[in-house]
mmCIF file of C-alpha atoms in Angstrom:
data_model
loop_
_atom_site.group_PDB
_atom_site.id
_atom_site.type_symbol
_atom_site.label_atom_id
_atom_site.label_comp_id
_atom_site.label_asym_id
_atom_site.label_seq_id
_atom_site.Cartn_x
_atom_site.Cartn_y
_atom_site.Cartn_z
ATOM 1 C CA MET A 790 -24.677 5.732 5.653
ATOM 2 C CA PHE A 791 -23.352 5.192 2.146
ATOM 3 C CA GLY A 792 -26.576 4.011 0.515
ATOM 4 C CA PHE A 793 -26.383 6.662 -2.204
ATOM 5 C CA LEU A 794 -23.176 5.037 -3.467
ATOM 6 C CA GLN A 795 -24.850 1.675 -4.023
ATOM 7 C CA HIS A 796 -25.934 2.798 -7.494
ATOM 8 C CA VAL A 797 -22.454 3.912 -8.578
ATOM 9 C CA HIS A 798 -20.460 1.401 -10.620
ATOM 10 C CA PRO A 799 -17.853 -0.270 -8.368
ATOM 11 C CA VAL A 800 -15.071 0.219 -10.922
ATOM 12 C CA PHE A 801 -15.713 3.967 -10.893
ATOM 13 C CA LEU A 802 -15.719 3.930 -7.091
ATOM 14 C CA ALA A 803 -12.427 2.022 -7.131
ATOM 15 C CA LEU A 804 -10.975 4.670 -9.453
ATOM 16 C CA LEU A 805 -12.125 7.527 -7.201
ATOM 17 C CA ALA A 806 -10.832 5.772 -4.086
ATOM 18 C CA THR A 807 -7.399 5.065 -5.552
ATOM 19 C CA LEU A 808 -7.157 8.608 -6.922
ATOM 20 C CA PHE A 809 -7.600 9.671 -3.296
ATOM 21 C CA THR A 810 -4.820 7.335 -2.143
ATOM 22 C CA TRP A 811 -2.576 8.696 -4.909
ATOM 23 C CA ALA A 812 -3.423 12.260 -3.817
ATOM 24 C CA MET A 813 -2.281 11.408 -0.293
ATOM 25 C CA THR A 814 1.033 10.189 -1.719
ATOM 26 C CA ALA A 815 1.318 13.501 -3.571
ATOM 27 C CA ALA A 816 0.518 15.420 -0.374
ATOM 28 C CA GLY A 817 3.329 13.623 1.431
ATOM 29 C CA ALA A 818 5.718 14.293 -1.428
ATOM 30 C CA GLY A 819 4.645 17.961 -1.323
ATOM 31 C CA LEU A 820 6.448 18.460 1.988
ATOM 32 C CA VAL A 821 9.589 18.822 -0.099
ATOM 33 C CA PHE A 822 8.454 22.352 -0.988
ATOM 34 C CA MET A 823 8.556 23.329 2.696
ATOM 35 C CA HIS A 824 11.534 21.375 4.002
ATOM 36 C CA ARG A 825 14.773 19.994 2.603
ATOM 37 C CA GLU A 826 14.997 17.478 5.444
ATOM 38 C CA ILE A 827 12.457 15.748 7.661
ATOM 39 C CA ASN A 828 13.191 14.662 11.196
ATOM 40 C CA GLN A 829 14.214 11.001 10.986
ATOM 41 C CA ARG A 830 12.468 10.183 14.244
ATOM 42 C CA LEU A 831 9.206 11.570 12.845
ATOM 43 C CA LEU A 832 9.613 9.726 9.542
ATOM 44 C CA ASP A 833 10.347 6.434 11.303
ATOM 45 C CA GLY A 834 7.226 6.897 13.421
ATOM 46 C CA LEU A 835 5.122 7.626 10.336
ATOM 47 C CA LEU A 836 6.452 4.532 8.587
ATOM 48 C CA GLY A 837 5.646 2.469 11.693
ATOM 49 C CA PHE A 838 2.128 3.914 11.656
ATOM 50 C CA ALA A 839 1.822 2.956 7.979
ATOM 51 C CA ALA A 840 2.893 -0.606 8.806
ATOM 52 C CA GLY A 841 0.207 -0.864 11.490
ATOM 53 C CA VAL A 842 -2.470 0.385 9.114
ATOM 54 C CA MET A 843 -1.494 -2.182 6.483
ATOM 55 C CA ILE A 844 -1.432 -5.061 8.973
ATOM 56 C CA ALA A 845 -4.898 -4.182 10.265
ATOM 57 C CA ALA A 846 -6.276 -3.635 6.762
ATOM 58 C CA SER A 847 -4.933 -7.007 5.688
ATOM 59 C CA PHE A 848 -7.071 -8.741 8.294
ATOM 60 C CA TRP A 849 -10.138 -6.575 8.895
ATOM 61 C CA SER A 850 -10.701 -5.448 5.292
ATOM 62 C CA LEU A 851 -9.354 -8.383 3.290
ATOM 63 C CA LEU A 852 -8.722 -11.698 5.069
ATOM 64 C CA ALA A 853 -11.809 -11.736 7.302
ATOM 65 C CA PRO A 854 -14.254 -10.856 4.465
ATOM 66 C CA GLY A 855 -12.458 -13.314 2.190
ATOM 67 C CA ILE A 856 -12.926 -16.140 4.692
ATOM 68 C CA GLU A 857 -16.615 -15.260 5.138
ATOM 69 C CA MET A 858 -17.150 -15.179 1.375
ATOM 70 C CA ALA A 859 -15.364 -18.499 0.934
ATOM 71 C CA GLU A 860 -17.709 -20.095 3.452
ATOM 72 C CA ALA A 861 -20.787 -18.527 1.794
ATOM 73 C CA LEU A 862 -19.688 -19.865 -1.594
ATOM 74 C CA GLY A 863 -19.170 -23.384 -0.242
ATOM 75 C CA HIS A 864 -15.367 -23.328 -0.298
ATOM 76 C CA THR A 865 -13.130 -24.728 2.421
ATOM 77 C CA PRO A 866 -12.491 -21.383 4.179
ATOM 78 C CA TRP A 867 -9.085 -22.117 5.711
ATOM 79 C CA LEU A 868 -7.767 -23.563 2.457
ATOM 80 C CA THR A 869 -9.008 -20.648 0.357
ATOM 81 C CA ALA A 870 -7.467 -18.162 2.784
ATOM 82 C CA ALA A 871 -4.130 -19.971 2.922
ATOM 83 C CA VAL A 872 -3.843 -20.423 -0.850
ATOM 84 C CA GLY A 873 -4.816 -16.843 -1.640
ATOM 85 C CA PHE A 874 -2.640 -15.354 1.103
ATOM 86 C CA MET A 875 0.491 -17.281 0.142
ATOM 87 C CA ALA A 876 -0.079 -16.607 -3.557
ATOM 88 C CA GLY A 877 -0.076 -12.869 -2.813
ATOM 89 C CA GLY A 878 3.215 -13.145 -0.948
ATOM 90 C CA VAL A 879 4.837 -15.236 -3.677
ATOM 91 C CA PHE A 880 3.639 -12.778 -6.328
ATOM 92 C CA MET A 881 5.253 -9.867 -4.502
ATOM 93 C CA ARG A 882 8.432 -11.857 -3.962
ATOM 94 C CA LEU A 883 8.707 -12.455 -7.706
ATOM 95 C CA ILE A 884 8.203 -8.765 -8.459
ATOM 96 C CA ASP A 885 10.735 -7.905 -5.761
ATOM 97 C CA ARG A 886 13.320 -10.141 -7.424
ATOM 98 C CA ILE A 887 12.654 -8.802 -10.923
ATOM 99 C CA LEU A 888 11.869 -5.080 -10.578
ATOM 100 C CA PRO A 889 15.040 -2.993 -10.077
ATOM 101 C CA HIS A 890 14.677 -0.818 -6.956
ATOM 102 C CA LEU A 891 16.595 0.732 -4.077
ATOM 103 C CA HIS A 892 15.278 1.467 -0.610
ATOM 104 C CA PRO A 893 15.922 4.939 0.871
ATOM 105 C CA GLY A 894 19.081 5.223 2.938
ATOM 106 C CA LEU A 895 20.878 2.332 1.235
ATOM 107 C CA ALA A 896 23.926 2.383 -1.034
ATOM 108 C CA MET A 897 23.664 1.582 -4.742
ATOM 109 C CA SER A 898 25.463 -1.695 -4.050
ATOM 110 C CA GLN A 899 22.385 -2.795 -2.073
ATOM 111 C CA ARG A 900 19.883 -2.315 -4.898
ATOM 112 C CA GLU A 901 17.572 -5.219 -5.610
ATOM 113 C CA GLY A 902 16.046 -6.791 -8.716
ATOM 114 C CA ILE A 903 17.671 -7.405 -12.061
ATOM 115 C CA LYS A 904 20.862 -5.503 -12.827
ATOM 116 C CA THR A 905 20.351 -2.197 -14.585
ATOM 117 C CA SER A 906 22.101 1.086 -15.285
ATOM 118 C CA TRP A 907 19.108 3.135 -14.141
ATOM 119 C CA GLN A 908 19.818 6.167 -11.983
ATOM 120 C CA ARG A 909 19.532 6.098 -8.202
ATOM 121 C CA SER A 910 16.514 8.430 -8.287
ATOM 122 C CA THR A 911 14.607 6.057 -10.550
ATOM 123 C CA LEU A 912 15.400 3.086 -8.317
ATOM 124 C CA LEU A 913 14.209 4.973 -5.222
ATOM 125 C CA VAL A 914 10.878 5.760 -6.891
ATOM 126 C CA LEU A 915 10.447 2.149 -7.985
ATOM 127 C CA ALA A 916 10.936 0.959 -4.393
ATOM 128 C CA ILE A 917 7.844 2.875 -3.237
ATOM 129 C CA THR A 918 5.984 1.978 -6.428
ATOM 130 C CA LEU A 919 6.479 -1.648 -5.414
ATOM 131 C CA HIS A 920 4.659 -0.850 -2.123
ATOM 132 C CA ASN A 921 1.748 0.702 -3.950
ATOM 133 C CA ILE A 922 0.862 -2.199 -6.249
ATOM 134 C CA PRO A 923 -0.805 -4.350 -3.554
ATOM 135 C CA GLU A 924 -2.385 -1.282 -1.954
ATOM 136 C CA GLY A 925 -4.172 -0.239 -5.138
ATOM 137 C CA LEU A 926 -5.084 -3.845 -5.838
ATOM 138 C CA ALA A 927 -6.567 -4.244 -2.356
ATOM 139 C CA VAL A 928 -8.800 -1.172 -2.717
ATOM 140 C CA GLY A 929 -9.963 -2.260 -6.169
ATOM 141 C CA VAL A 930 -10.775 -5.790 -5.039
ATOM 142 C CA ALA A 931 -12.663 -4.429 -2.007
ATOM 143 C CA PHE A 932 -14.922 -2.274 -4.187
ATOM 144 C CA GLY A 933 -15.318 -5.077 -6.716
ATOM 145 C CA ALA A 934 -16.438 -7.346 -3.880
ATOM 146 C CA VAL A 935 -19.358 -5.022 -3.122
ATOM 147 C CA ALA A 936 -20.870 -5.911 -6.497
ATOM 148 C CA ALA A 937 -20.961 -9.584 -5.456
ATOM 149 C CA ASP A 938 -23.741 -8.618 -3.000
ATOM 150 C CA LEU A 939 -22.343 -10.755 -0.193
ATOM 151 C CA PRO A 940 -23.027 -9.718 3.433
ATOM 152 C CA SER A 941 -19.340 -9.443 4.305
ATOM 153 C CA ALA A 942 -18.667 -6.853 1.564
ATOM 154 C CA SER A 943 -19.846 -3.298 2.102
ATOM 155 C CA ILE A 944 -19.256 0.165 0.663
ATOM 156 C CA GLY A 945 -18.325 1.362 4.137
ATOM 157 C CA GLY A 946 -15.697 -1.330 4.544
ATOM 158 C CA ALA A 947 -14.185 -0.566 1.148
ATOM 159 C CA MET A 948 -14.128 3.156 1.959
ATOM 160 C CA ALA A 949 -12.497 2.447 5.315
ATOM 161 C CA LEU A 950 -9.773 0.534 3.497
ATOM 162 C CA ALA A 951 -9.236 3.405 1.043
ATOM 163 C CA ILE A 952 -9.014 5.937 3.884
ATOM 164 C CA GLY A 953 -6.533 3.750 5.761
ATOM 165 C CA ILE A 954 -4.369 3.232 2.688
ATOM 166 C CA GLY A 955 -4.499 6.965 2.023
ATOM 167 C CA LEU A 956 -3.325 7.776 5.548
ATOM 168 C CA GLN A 957 -0.323 5.503 5.281
ATOM 169 C CA ASN A 958 0.531 6.764 1.779
ATOM 170 C CA PHE A 959 1.376 10.211 3.173
ATOM 171 C CA PRO A 960 4.683 9.159 4.780
ATOM 172 C CA GLU A 961 5.523 7.005 1.766
ATOM 173 C CA GLY A 962 5.376 10.065 -0.508
ATOM 174 C CA THR A 963 7.647 11.907 1.915
ATOM 175 C CA ALA A 964 10.015 8.928 2.070
ATOM 176 C CA VAL A 965 10.610 9.305 -1.683
ATOM 177 C CA SER A 966 10.721 13.051 -2.227
ATOM 178 C CA MET A 967 12.992 13.961 0.699
ATOM 179 C CA PRO A 968 15.860 11.587 -0.196
ATOM 180 C CA LEU A 969 15.673 12.804 -3.795
ATOM 181 C CA ARG A 970 15.935 16.411 -2.626
ATOM 182 C CA ARG A 971 18.934 15.548 -0.439
ATOM 183 C CA GLU A 972 20.642 14.067 -3.472
ATOM 184 C CA GLY A 973 20.479 17.382 -5.298
ATOM 185 C CA LEU A 974 17.303 17.172 -7.359
ATOM 186 C CA SER A 975 15.163 20.297 -7.543
ATOM 187 C CA ARG A 976 12.083 20.580 -5.323
ATOM 188 C CA ARG A 977 9.821 20.338 -8.358
ATOM 189 C CA LYS A 978 11.466 17.199 -9.710
ATOM 190 C CA SER A 979 11.612 15.599 -6.254
ATOM 191 C CA PHE A 980 7.881 16.210 -5.849
ATOM 192 C CA PHE A 981 7.086 14.954 -9.350
ATOM 193 C CA LEU A 982 8.950 11.693 -8.834
ATOM 194 C CA GLY A 983 7.544 11.282 -5.315
ATOM 195 C CA GLN A 984 3.924 11.578 -6.391
ATOM 196 C CA ALA A 985 4.571 9.466 -9.490
ATOM 197 C CA SER A 986 5.267 6.483 -7.229
ATOM 198 C CA GLY A 987 1.562 6.496 -6.319
ATOM 199 C CA LEU A 988 0.205 6.570 -9.865
ATOM 200 C CA VAL A 989 0.274 2.785 -10.018
ATOM 201 C CA GLU A 990 -2.512 2.634 -7.411
ATOM 202 C CA PRO A 991 -5.392 3.853 -9.656
ATOM 203 C CA ILE A 992 -4.206 1.440 -12.344
ATOM 204 C CA ALA A 993 -4.018 -1.515 -9.950
ATOM 205 C CA GLY A 994 -7.315 -0.491 -8.336
ATOM 206 C CA VAL A 995 -9.293 -0.429 -11.578
ATOM 207 C CA LEU A 996 -7.729 -3.686 -12.770
ATOM 208 C CA GLY A 997 -8.493 -5.353 -9.434
ATOM 209 C CA ALA A 998 -12.137 -4.256 -9.506
ATOM 210 C CA LEU A 999 -12.588 -5.335 -13.134
ATOM 211 C CA PHE A 1000 -10.967 -8.688 -12.464
ATOM 212 C CA VAL A 1001 -13.215 -9.682 -9.583
ATOM 213 C CA LEU A 1002 -16.331 -8.443 -11.408
ATOM 214 C CA LYS A 1003 -15.549 -10.737 -14.324
ATOM 215 C CA MET A 1004 -14.525 -13.697 -12.147
ATOM 216 C CA GLN A 1005 -16.605 -13.503 -8.973
ATOM 217 C CA PRO A 1006 -16.072 -17.172 -7.964
ATOM 218 C CA ILE A 1007 -12.424 -16.415 -7.195
ATOM 219 C CA LEU A 1008 -13.268 -13.288 -5.183
ATOM 220 C CA PRO A 1009 -12.329 -14.866 -1.811
ATOM 221 C CA TYR A 1010 -8.956 -15.834 -3.247
ATOM 222 C CA ALA A 1011 -8.471 -12.291 -4.594
ATOM 223 C CA LEU A 1012 -9.138 -10.710 -1.195
ATOM 224 C CA CYS A 1013 -6.713 -13.060 0.557
ATOM 225 C CA PHE A 1014 -4.195 -12.575 -2.264
ATOM 226 C CA ALA A 1015 -4.246 -8.806 -1.654
ATOM 227 C CA ALA A 1016 -3.776 -9.421 2.084
ATOM 228 C CA GLY A 1017 -0.726 -11.616 1.492
ATOM 229 C CA ALA A 1018 0.797 -9.037 -0.853
ATOM 230 C CA MET A 1019 0.331 -6.276 1.717
ATOM 231 C CA ILE A 1020 1.828 -8.290 4.569
ATOM 232 C CA PHE A 1021 4.838 -9.035 2.356
ATOM 233 C CA VAL A 1022 5.438 -5.301 1.914
ATOM 234 C CA VAL A 1023 5.095 -4.652 5.656
ATOM 235 C CA VAL A 1024 7.494 -7.397 6.767
ATOM 236 C CA GLU A 1025 10.000 -7.110 3.939
ATOM 237 C CA GLU A 1026 10.199 -3.349 3.658
ATOM 238 C CA LEU A 1027 8.177 -1.038 5.927
ATOM 239 C CA ILE A 1028 9.155 -2.475 9.314
ATOM 240 C CA PRO A 1029 12.884 -2.875 8.504
ATOM 241 C CA GLU A 1030 13.006 0.667 7.078
ATOM 242 C CA SER A 1031 11.256 2.168 10.093
ATOM 243 C CA GLN A 1032 13.540 0.350 12.556
ATOM 244 C CA ARG A 1033 16.846 0.975 10.820
ATOM 245 C CA ASN A 1034 17.719 3.487 13.556
ATOM 246 C CA THR A 1035 17.723 1.357 16.698
ATOM 247 C CA LYS A 1036 17.200 4.430 18.910
ATOM 248 C CA HIS A 1037 13.664 4.776 17.543
ATOM 249 C CA ILE A 1038 12.447 1.184 17.933
ATOM 250 C CA ASP A 1039 10.168 1.893 20.905
ATOM 251 C CA LEU A 1040 8.614 4.871 19.113
ATOM 252 C CA VAL A 1041 8.103 2.827 15.952
ATOM 253 C CA THR A 1042 6.505 -0.006 17.918
ATOM 254 C CA MET A 1043 3.953 2.321 19.516
ATOM 255 C CA ALA A 1044 3.319 4.041 16.181
ATOM 256 C CA THR A 1045 2.657 0.631 14.605
ATOM 257 C CA LEU A 1046 0.140 -0.186 17.331
ATOM 258 C CA SER A 1047 -1.498 3.211 16.780
ATOM 259 C CA GLY A 1048 -1.755 2.576 13.045
ATOM 260 C CA PHE A 1049 -3.321 -0.829 13.654
ATOM 261 C CA ALA A 1050 -5.846 0.638 16.099
ATOM 262 C CA THR A 1051 -6.718 3.475 13.710
ATOM 263 C CA MET A 1052 -7.404 1.113 10.818
ATOM 264 C CA MET A 1053 -9.361 -1.258 13.060
ATOM 265 C CA ILE A 1054 -11.560 1.587 14.282
ATOM 266 C CA LEU A 1055 -12.156 2.802 10.726
ATOM 267 C CA ASP A 1056 -13.135 -0.637 9.495
ATOM 268 C CA VAL A 1057 -15.393 -1.503 12.421
ATOM 269 C CA ALA A 1058 -17.045 1.941 12.467
ATOM 270 C CA LEU A 1059 -17.588 2.233 8.707
ATOM 271 C CA GLY A 1060 -17.805 -1.412 7.699
#
């Protein structure tokens, strides 16, 4: 289906794919031009959907191919997967401890990372930016893996991952721009800061693709690393944020299952 893309450089494909995921973040942030508020029930459901997409992508698009590649390269598959996965989680934990950020809906006293005098709006943007680092990295590594010419890596699978990440970026853009608007920022500035949180994805995507192209023997570790980083974001941030209102837990649970199923279908159908 995607044979014509086989001749396009994987780094360029990674750039195009992550520009798409950034555009979806911008589209979500663009809702601020139409509404000052968004229904909290709807936003919680969208965040739950995003969590499901990321969980499914972590396995179907990253862990499973990484394990297959490890076996093809003569590694010990379970060890490679465990080391890479945990390394991704530890990496995100370190960034979480260092990078100043504040999750939407929380007071300034609950900000995380090193102490700083940065404004609340900046900290809110950095919280979503933190989400987007592993997402861009995952897409870049997936496209870089195609160049390794291993059976478990395909253009279709990498595109499925990019589409899934793009879908779940929409509510993340909204989750930044709407709180900023409520705090008195203009629509234009709220949108600008909301979409800016996704700009890290093209950067991380290109770096991820370049890295695995230069160091193909560690490709299985890189895929599992990206999976661990994404699961960290889901468990540490997306799920708690989506379930902060206990009245919406059932809705969020079903939305998470729907997100998982959507990503699974995309990966199986395209990959």
